[in-house]
Short mmCIF file of C-alpha atoms in Angstrom, two decimals:
data_model
loop_
_atom_site.label_atom_id
_atom_site.label_comp_id
_atom_site.label_asym_id
_atom_site.label_seq_id
_atom_site.Cartn_x
_atom_site.Cartn_y
_atom_site.Cartn_z
CA UNK A 1 -3.91 48.93 30.74
CA UNK A 2 -7.46 50.29 30.53
CA UNK A 3 -8.25 53.37 28.47
CA UNK A 4 -11.31 55.18 29.66
CA UNK A 5 -13.20 57.93 27.69
CA UNK A 6 -14.92 61.15 28.55
CA UNK A 7 -13.65 61.11 32.21
CA UNK A 8 -14.57 63.82 34.40
CA UNK A 9 -11.33 65.46 35.70
CA UNK A 10 -12.76 67.74 38.48
CA UNK A 11 -13.21 64.85 40.89
CA UNK A 12 -9.37 64.03 40.47
CA UNK A 13 -8.25 67.62 41.39
CA UNK A 14 -8.11 69.32 44.89
CA UNK A 15 -10.05 72.43 43.43
CA UNK A 16 -12.73 70.19 41.95
CA UNK A 17 -13.31 72.21 38.82
CA UNK A 18 -12.81 71.37 34.99
CA UNK A 19 -14.26 69.50 32.26
CA UNK A 20 -13.58 66.06 31.11
CA UNK A 21 -10.48 64.08 29.52
CA UNK A 22 -11.20 62.68 25.94
CA UNK A 23 -9.26 59.54 27.22
CA UNK A 24 -7.72 58.85 30.55
CA UNK A 25 -5.24 55.85 31.54
CA UNK A 26 -3.98 54.95 34.91
CA UNK A 27 -0.44 53.64 34.61
CA UNK A 28 0.82 51.58 37.45
CA UNK A 29 4.19 50.58 35.80
CA UNK A 30 6.74 51.84 33.43
CA UNK A 31 5.67 49.66 30.88
CA UNK A 32 2.04 51.02 31.17
CA UNK A 33 3.43 54.60 30.97
CA UNK A 34 5.13 53.49 27.57
CA UNK A 35 1.94 52.08 26.37
CA UNK A 36 -0.09 55.02 27.16
CA UNK A 37 2.51 57.37 25.35
CA UNK A 38 2.18 55.06 22.33
CA UNK A 39 -1.63 55.41 22.48
CA UNK A 40 -1.45 59.08 22.36
CA UNK A 41 0.83 58.97 19.39
CA UNK A 42 -1.20 56.45 17.63
CA UNK A 43 -4.41 58.69 18.20
CA UNK A 44 -2.47 61.93 17.31
CA UNK A 45 -3.81 63.44 20.44
CA UNK A 46 -2.03 65.57 22.95
CA UNK A 47 -0.85 64.01 26.18
CA UNK A 48 -1.01 65.57 29.85
CA UNK A 49 0.47 63.76 32.77
CA UNK A 50 -1.63 63.87 36.01
CA UNK A 51 -0.21 63.35 39.38
CA UNK A 52 -2.25 64.11 42.58
CA UNK A 53 -4.24 66.92 41.02
CA UNK A 54 -3.24 69.25 43.79
CA UNK A 55 -1.38 72.00 41.81
CA UNK A 56 -3.43 72.46 38.63
CA UNK A 57 -6.55 74.19 37.20
CA UNK A 58 -8.29 72.22 34.49
CA UNK A 59 -10.32 74.30 31.86
CA UNK A 60 -14.06 74.09 31.73
CA UNK A 61 -13.55 72.48 28.27
CA UNK A 62 -11.37 69.70 29.89
CA UNK A 63 -8.51 67.88 27.97
CA UNK A 64 -8.98 67.04 24.27
CA UNK A 65 -6.49 64.23 24.32
CA UNK A 66 -5.15 61.72 26.70
CA UNK A 67 -4.64 62.19 30.50
CA UNK A 68 -2.06 59.95 31.94
CA UNK A 69 -2.23 59.40 35.67
CA UNK A 70 0.98 57.99 36.90
CA UNK A 71 0.27 55.43 39.69
CA UNK A 72 3.73 53.77 40.11
CA UNK A 73 4.00 52.98 43.73
CA UNK A 74 6.48 51.40 46.06
CA UNK A 75 9.00 52.92 48.58
CA UNK A 76 12.47 51.34 49.17
CA UNK A 77 15.30 52.62 51.44
CA UNK A 78 18.88 51.87 52.02
CA UNK A 79 21.70 53.18 54.16
CA UNK A 80 24.67 54.87 52.08
CA UNK A 81 27.62 56.88 53.60
CA UNK A 82 25.78 58.02 56.79
CA UNK A 83 22.46 59.02 54.81
CA UNK A 84 19.43 57.02 53.92
CA UNK A 85 18.43 56.87 50.40
CA UNK A 86 14.58 56.60 49.78
CA UNK A 87 13.52 55.48 46.28
CA UNK A 88 9.77 56.30 45.79
CA UNK A 89 7.38 55.74 42.93
CA UNK A 90 5.87 58.86 41.13
CA UNK A 91 2.43 57.70 42.43
CA UNK A 92 3.13 57.60 46.04
CA UNK A 93 1.16 59.98 48.04
CA UNK A 94 3.53 62.66 49.14
CA UNK A 95 2.47 63.07 52.72
CA UNK A 96 2.49 59.30 53.10
CA UNK A 97 6.23 59.46 52.09
CA UNK A 98 7.00 62.13 54.52
CA UNK A 99 5.35 60.07 57.18
CA UNK A 100 7.44 57.01 56.30
CA UNK A 101 10.60 59.16 56.36
CA UNK A 102 9.78 60.60 59.76
CA UNK A 103 8.83 57.23 61.23
CA UNK A 104 12.38 56.11 60.13
CA UNK A 105 13.78 59.12 61.84
CA UNK A 106 15.21 60.61 58.74
CA UNK A 107 15.28 64.38 58.48
CA UNK A 108 14.96 66.54 55.42
CA UNK A 109 11.54 66.76 54.50
CA UNK A 110 9.52 67.04 57.78
CA UNK A 111 8.50 70.58 57.11
CA UNK A 112 6.90 69.45 53.83
CA UNK A 113 4.19 67.34 55.71
CA UNK A 114 0.63 67.97 54.62
CA UNK A 115 1.51 68.97 51.17
CA UNK A 116 -1.08 67.34 48.87
CA UNK A 117 -0.17 65.64 45.50
CA UNK A 118 2.14 62.72 44.70
CA UNK A 119 5.93 62.11 44.84
CA UNK A 120 6.30 62.58 41.01
CA UNK A 121 5.11 66.34 41.34
CA UNK A 122 7.58 67.28 43.97
CA UNK A 123 10.70 67.80 41.81
CA UNK A 124 8.52 69.14 38.91
CA UNK A 125 7.72 72.36 40.85
CA UNK A 126 10.57 72.13 43.44
CA UNK A 127 7.98 71.98 46.11
CA UNK A 128 8.76 73.80 49.28
CA UNK A 129 7.34 75.11 52.55
CA UNK A 130 8.31 76.24 56.02
CA UNK A 131 12.01 76.37 55.16
CA UNK A 132 12.66 73.32 53.10
CA UNK A 133 12.50 72.51 49.52
CA UNK A 134 12.59 69.00 47.88
CA UNK A 135 15.72 70.06 45.96
CA UNK A 136 17.63 69.99 49.23
CA UNK A 137 17.08 66.23 49.18
CA UNK A 138 16.44 64.96 45.71
CA UNK A 139 19.41 62.71 44.79
CA UNK A 140 18.17 61.88 41.37
CA UNK A 141 15.04 61.47 39.23
CA UNK A 142 14.02 58.63 36.97
CA UNK A 143 12.05 59.66 33.94
CA UNK A 144 10.87 58.51 30.50
CA UNK A 145 12.56 61.06 28.11
CA UNK A 146 9.90 61.46 25.33
CA UNK A 147 12.57 63.25 23.18
CA UNK A 148 15.04 60.32 23.32
CA UNK A 149 12.57 57.73 23.77
CA UNK A 150 14.27 55.86 26.76
CA UNK A 151 14.43 55.95 30.50
CA UNK A 152 16.95 58.13 31.89
CA UNK A 153 18.17 58.82 35.41
CA UNK A 154 18.84 62.58 36.05
CA UNK A 155 21.13 63.56 38.87
CA UNK A 156 19.99 66.42 41.03
CA UNK A 157 22.40 68.89 39.28
CA UNK A 158 20.73 68.26 36.08
CA UNK A 159 17.27 69.13 37.33
CA UNK A 160 17.97 72.83 37.32
CA UNK A 161 16.27 73.50 40.63
CA UNK A 162 15.36 77.06 41.47
CA UNK A 163 12.62 78.73 43.52
CA UNK A 164 9.42 76.68 42.63
CA UNK A 165 11.13 75.77 39.24
CA UNK A 166 12.92 73.03 37.55
CA UNK A 167 13.68 71.88 34.02
CA UNK A 168 10.53 69.71 34.19
CA UNK A 169 8.29 72.79 34.25
CA UNK A 170 10.54 75.41 32.41
CA UNK A 171 13.08 74.69 29.85
CA UNK A 172 12.25 71.01 29.27
CA UNK A 173 8.49 71.23 29.90
CA UNK A 174 6.80 68.26 28.47
CA UNK A 175 9.81 66.29 27.63
CA UNK A 176 10.10 63.92 30.66
CA UNK A 177 7.48 61.90 32.52
CA UNK A 178 8.71 61.41 36.09
CA UNK A 179 8.59 57.64 37.17
CA UNK A 180 10.45 57.47 40.42
CA UNK A 181 12.40 59.96 42.74
CA UNK A 182 15.37 59.15 45.06
CA UNK A 183 15.64 61.37 48.01
CA UNK A 184 18.90 61.46 50.21
CA UNK A 185 17.88 62.03 53.86
CA UNK A 186 19.84 62.35 57.00
CA UNK A 187 19.44 59.54 59.58
CA UNK A 188 18.75 60.85 63.08
CA UNK A 189 18.88 64.47 61.83
CA UNK A 190 17.80 67.45 63.55
CA UNK A 191 14.57 68.94 62.48
CA UNK A 192 14.42 72.23 60.63
CA UNK A 193 12.93 75.16 62.54
CA UNK A 194 13.88 77.97 60.14
CA UNK A 195 10.15 79.17 59.61
CA UNK A 196 8.79 81.70 62.15
CA UNK A 197 5.57 79.87 62.57
CA UNK A 198 7.40 76.82 63.89
CA UNK A 199 9.81 79.00 66.05
CA UNK A 200 6.54 80.49 67.64
CA UNK A 201 4.73 77.13 67.95
CA UNK A 202 7.52 75.54 69.97
CA UNK A 203 8.60 78.68 71.78
CA UNK A 204 11.43 78.50 74.21
CA UNK A 205 11.20 74.80 75.13
CA UNK A 206 14.24 73.31 76.82
CA UNK A 207 14.86 70.43 74.37
CA UNK A 208 14.60 70.60 70.60
CA UNK A 209 11.40 68.94 69.24
CA UNK A 210 11.50 65.52 67.33
CA UNK A 211 10.78 65.02 63.85
CA UNK A 212 7.41 63.75 64.62
CA UNK A 213 6.52 66.87 66.63
CA UNK A 214 7.63 69.03 63.89
CA UNK A 215 5.60 67.06 61.42
CA UNK A 216 2.43 67.24 63.51
CA UNK A 217 3.00 71.04 64.18
CA UNK A 218 3.45 71.59 60.34
CA UNK A 219 0.16 69.75 59.63
CA UNK A 220 -1.61 71.75 62.39
CA UNK A 221 -0.30 75.19 60.96
CA UNK A 222 -1.19 74.15 57.43
CA UNK A 223 -4.71 73.12 58.71
CA UNK A 224 -5.13 76.38 60.42
CA UNK A 225 -4.40 78.20 57.10
CA UNK A 226 -6.47 76.21 55.00
CA UNK A 227 -3.58 74.44 53.33
CA UNK A 228 -4.32 70.91 54.47
CA UNK A 229 -6.80 68.84 52.55
CA UNK A 230 -9.74 68.19 54.90
CA UNK A 231 -12.99 66.67 53.49
CA UNK A 232 -15.91 69.03 53.92
CA UNK A 233 -13.72 72.06 54.33
CA UNK A 234 -14.41 74.41 51.60
CA UNK A 235 -11.41 76.51 52.51
CA UNK A 236 -9.15 73.46 51.43
CA UNK A 237 -11.08 73.13 47.97
CA UNK A 238 -8.08 74.76 46.37
CA UNK A 239 -4.84 74.32 44.52
CA UNK A 240 -2.81 75.47 47.44
CA UNK A 241 -0.83 78.86 47.17
CA UNK A 242 -2.11 80.06 43.75
CA UNK A 243 0.68 82.98 43.43
CA UNK A 244 4.32 82.67 43.83
CA UNK A 245 6.29 84.94 46.28
CA UNK A 246 7.80 87.54 43.97
CA UNK A 247 11.65 87.56 43.84
CA UNK A 248 13.01 91.06 43.47
CA UNK A 249 16.50 92.55 43.17
CA UNK A 250 17.78 94.45 45.99
CA UNK A 251 17.04 97.76 44.27
CA UNK A 252 13.41 96.60 43.54
CA UNK A 253 13.04 95.52 47.00
CA UNK A 254 13.98 99.00 48.39
CA UNK A 255 11.72 100.78 45.94
CA UNK A 256 8.90 98.61 47.22
CA UNK A 257 9.75 99.13 50.80
CA UNK A 258 9.91 102.93 50.41
CA UNK A 259 6.55 102.92 48.84
CA UNK A 260 5.07 100.71 51.43
CA UNK A 261 6.48 102.99 54.10
CA UNK A 262 5.08 106.01 52.59
CA UNK A 263 1.57 104.29 53.03
CA UNK A 264 2.28 103.26 56.67
CA UNK A 265 3.41 99.71 56.12
CA UNK A 266 6.30 97.60 56.77
CA UNK A 267 6.62 95.00 54.09
CA UNK A 268 7.79 91.45 55.21
CA UNK A 269 10.41 89.62 53.22
CA UNK A 270 12.73 86.65 53.42
CA UNK A 271 16.22 86.24 52.22
CA UNK A 272 16.14 84.67 48.76
CA UNK A 273 18.17 83.64 45.81
CA UNK A 274 21.70 85.24 45.91
CA UNK A 275 21.36 89.05 46.25
CA UNK A 276 17.39 88.97 45.78
CA UNK A 277 14.64 89.28 48.08
CA UNK A 278 11.46 87.34 48.25
CA UNK A 279 8.37 89.24 49.04
CA UNK A 280 5.25 87.88 50.61
CA UNK A 281 2.53 87.47 47.90
CA UNK A 282 0.02 87.10 50.63
CA UNK A 283 0.90 90.46 52.19
CA UNK A 284 0.63 92.06 48.49
CA UNK A 285 -2.82 90.48 47.90
CA UNK A 286 -4.26 91.60 51.44
CA UNK A 287 -2.77 95.13 51.12
CA UNK A 288 -4.28 95.55 47.67
CA UNK A 289 -8.00 95.42 48.67
CA UNK A 290 -8.46 91.72 48.69
CA UNK A 291 -9.11 90.32 52.32
CA UNK A 292 -9.38 86.67 53.34
CA UNK A 293 -13.02 85.57 52.64
CA UNK A 294 -13.30 87.84 49.43
CA UNK A 295 -15.50 86.42 46.90
CA UNK A 296 -16.08 86.98 43.33
CA UNK A 297 -19.02 84.85 42.14
CA UNK A 298 -18.44 81.29 43.02
CA UNK A 299 -14.91 81.67 43.38
CA UNK A 300 -13.12 83.31 46.50
CA UNK A 301 -10.06 83.72 48.63
CA UNK A 302 -9.85 81.30 51.57
CA UNK A 303 -10.93 82.66 54.87
CA UNK A 304 -7.69 81.19 56.48
CA UNK A 305 -4.96 82.12 53.70
CA UNK A 306 -4.83 85.10 51.30
CA UNK A 307 -2.91 83.02 48.77
CA UNK A 308 -5.61 80.18 48.44
CA UNK A 309 -7.98 80.82 45.76
CA UNK A 310 -11.07 78.41 46.40
CA UNK A 311 -13.89 76.93 44.78
CA UNK A 312 -16.71 77.86 47.09
CA UNK A 313 -18.87 74.88 45.89
CA UNK A 314 -20.16 75.46 42.34
CA UNK A 315 -17.17 77.56 40.61
CA UNK A 316 -16.07 76.91 37.17
CA UNK A 317 -12.54 77.23 35.85
CA UNK A 318 -13.62 80.48 34.19
CA UNK A 319 -14.58 81.67 37.67
CA UNK A 320 -11.24 80.93 39.13
CA UNK A 321 -9.48 82.69 36.13
CA UNK A 322 -11.52 85.72 36.60
CA UNK A 323 -10.69 85.99 40.37
CA UNK A 324 -7.11 85.39 39.44
CA UNK A 325 -6.79 88.19 36.88
CA UNK A 326 -8.76 90.63 39.14
CA UNK A 327 -6.11 90.09 41.92
CA UNK A 328 -3.22 90.45 39.58
CA UNK A 329 -4.55 93.64 38.23
CA UNK A 330 -5.25 95.04 41.72
CA UNK A 331 -1.68 94.13 42.97
CA UNK A 332 -0.14 95.54 39.82
CA UNK A 333 -2.06 98.75 40.30
CA UNK A 334 -1.13 99.07 43.87
CA UNK A 335 2.51 97.95 43.90
CA UNK A 336 3.55 97.56 40.38
CA UNK A 337 4.21 93.91 40.74
CA UNK A 338 2.59 91.27 38.48
CA UNK A 339 2.03 88.23 40.69
CA UNK A 340 2.88 84.81 38.82
CA UNK A 341 0.44 81.94 39.18
CA UNK A 342 1.81 78.83 40.85
CA UNK A 343 -0.59 76.02 39.44
CA UNK A 344 -0.38 74.35 36.04
CA UNK A 345 -3.07 75.37 33.71
CA UNK A 346 -4.51 72.44 31.64
CA UNK A 347 -6.45 72.86 28.57
CA UNK A 348 -6.68 76.43 28.38
#
C-alpha cells in the first residue's frame, strides 16, 4: 500500500474542481482498505472514501485527511434458482459491469447504462435512471463496518433503500466502507421500457428490443442530454443530476399543480413512493428563470440538461456552490420548493 501526499483531487472527479488531499491511498484489496483505515486512525485525520468521483463536489481547500480510493476489482457470476448472481468489486467501473451483464443476457440494470462511477457507489445512493434502480437488483453488500471493526454482509432489506437514499448515505453515513456488491439479475429477461424517452426511441416496433439495443439507446439518450462522460465535451464536465426530483405528498402536488396551471403550465410528474408524487426538478429549474446554457461566472447549466451543473473550464468549487444556491433560491421563490442537492459535498 502506497500513501501519497498532497494529491490533487480535481482530476479524480468528473466535475474536475476541488483542492488536494493531505493523503491519498488506492486500496486494491480488503486488507489494504483495513491498512488505510488504520493509517487514518494513527494519524488522527478524517477519512473520506472515494469511488469513481462522479457524484461529488470537492471543496477548493481539498480534504485535510486521508482519501481512500477503493480499487477492489473482479466480477464473478453464478446461476441460482433461475437467476444469475453477479458479485462485483467496489472498484469495478459501473458501466463495464452493466456491459458484462447485458453481454450475458441478464436483465435488471440495462437502463442504468452510461452512469459514471464505480460499483461501490451504486448502493450508497441507490442509483437510478430510466425506470430502474439498483435496489431492484442488489442482493447483498459486503462492507467494512468501522463501528464494529469487522467485515459484514448486509442483505438488501438491511440497506434501507429509498429514492436516491440508503443507510450508507443517511442514517449510517460514514459507518461502512463498501467492498463488494452482489446483484441478482434475470437470465434472458425482458428489458425495461418504462421510461418515456425509451418508448419514443423504439416507437411501435413489431418485436421488443434486445437488452443490448436498450443499453445502446440509453447511452445515446444520455449523451444527447450531456449525461454521458465524453472527453472534450464541456457539458459532461459535471456531477450528473445536481438536484433530486422533489417527492411531494398528494396535497402538496395538487397545490403545486394549481399554481402552475394559474401560470399557464402543466407540470410533469411521475408516480413515486406510496401516495407521494415525484416532480421533475429539471422542469422547476427551467420554469424559474434558468435555461439550459445559463452561466454564472465559470459555472453553468449544461446546454443539454437543466439538472447538470457544469464546470465551463475554470470553475472553482465556490463557483459551483454559488450557482447551486442561486438556482435553489430562484426555485424556492417561484414555487415554494427547496431543491435538495444530489452530490456528496467533500471538505466543506
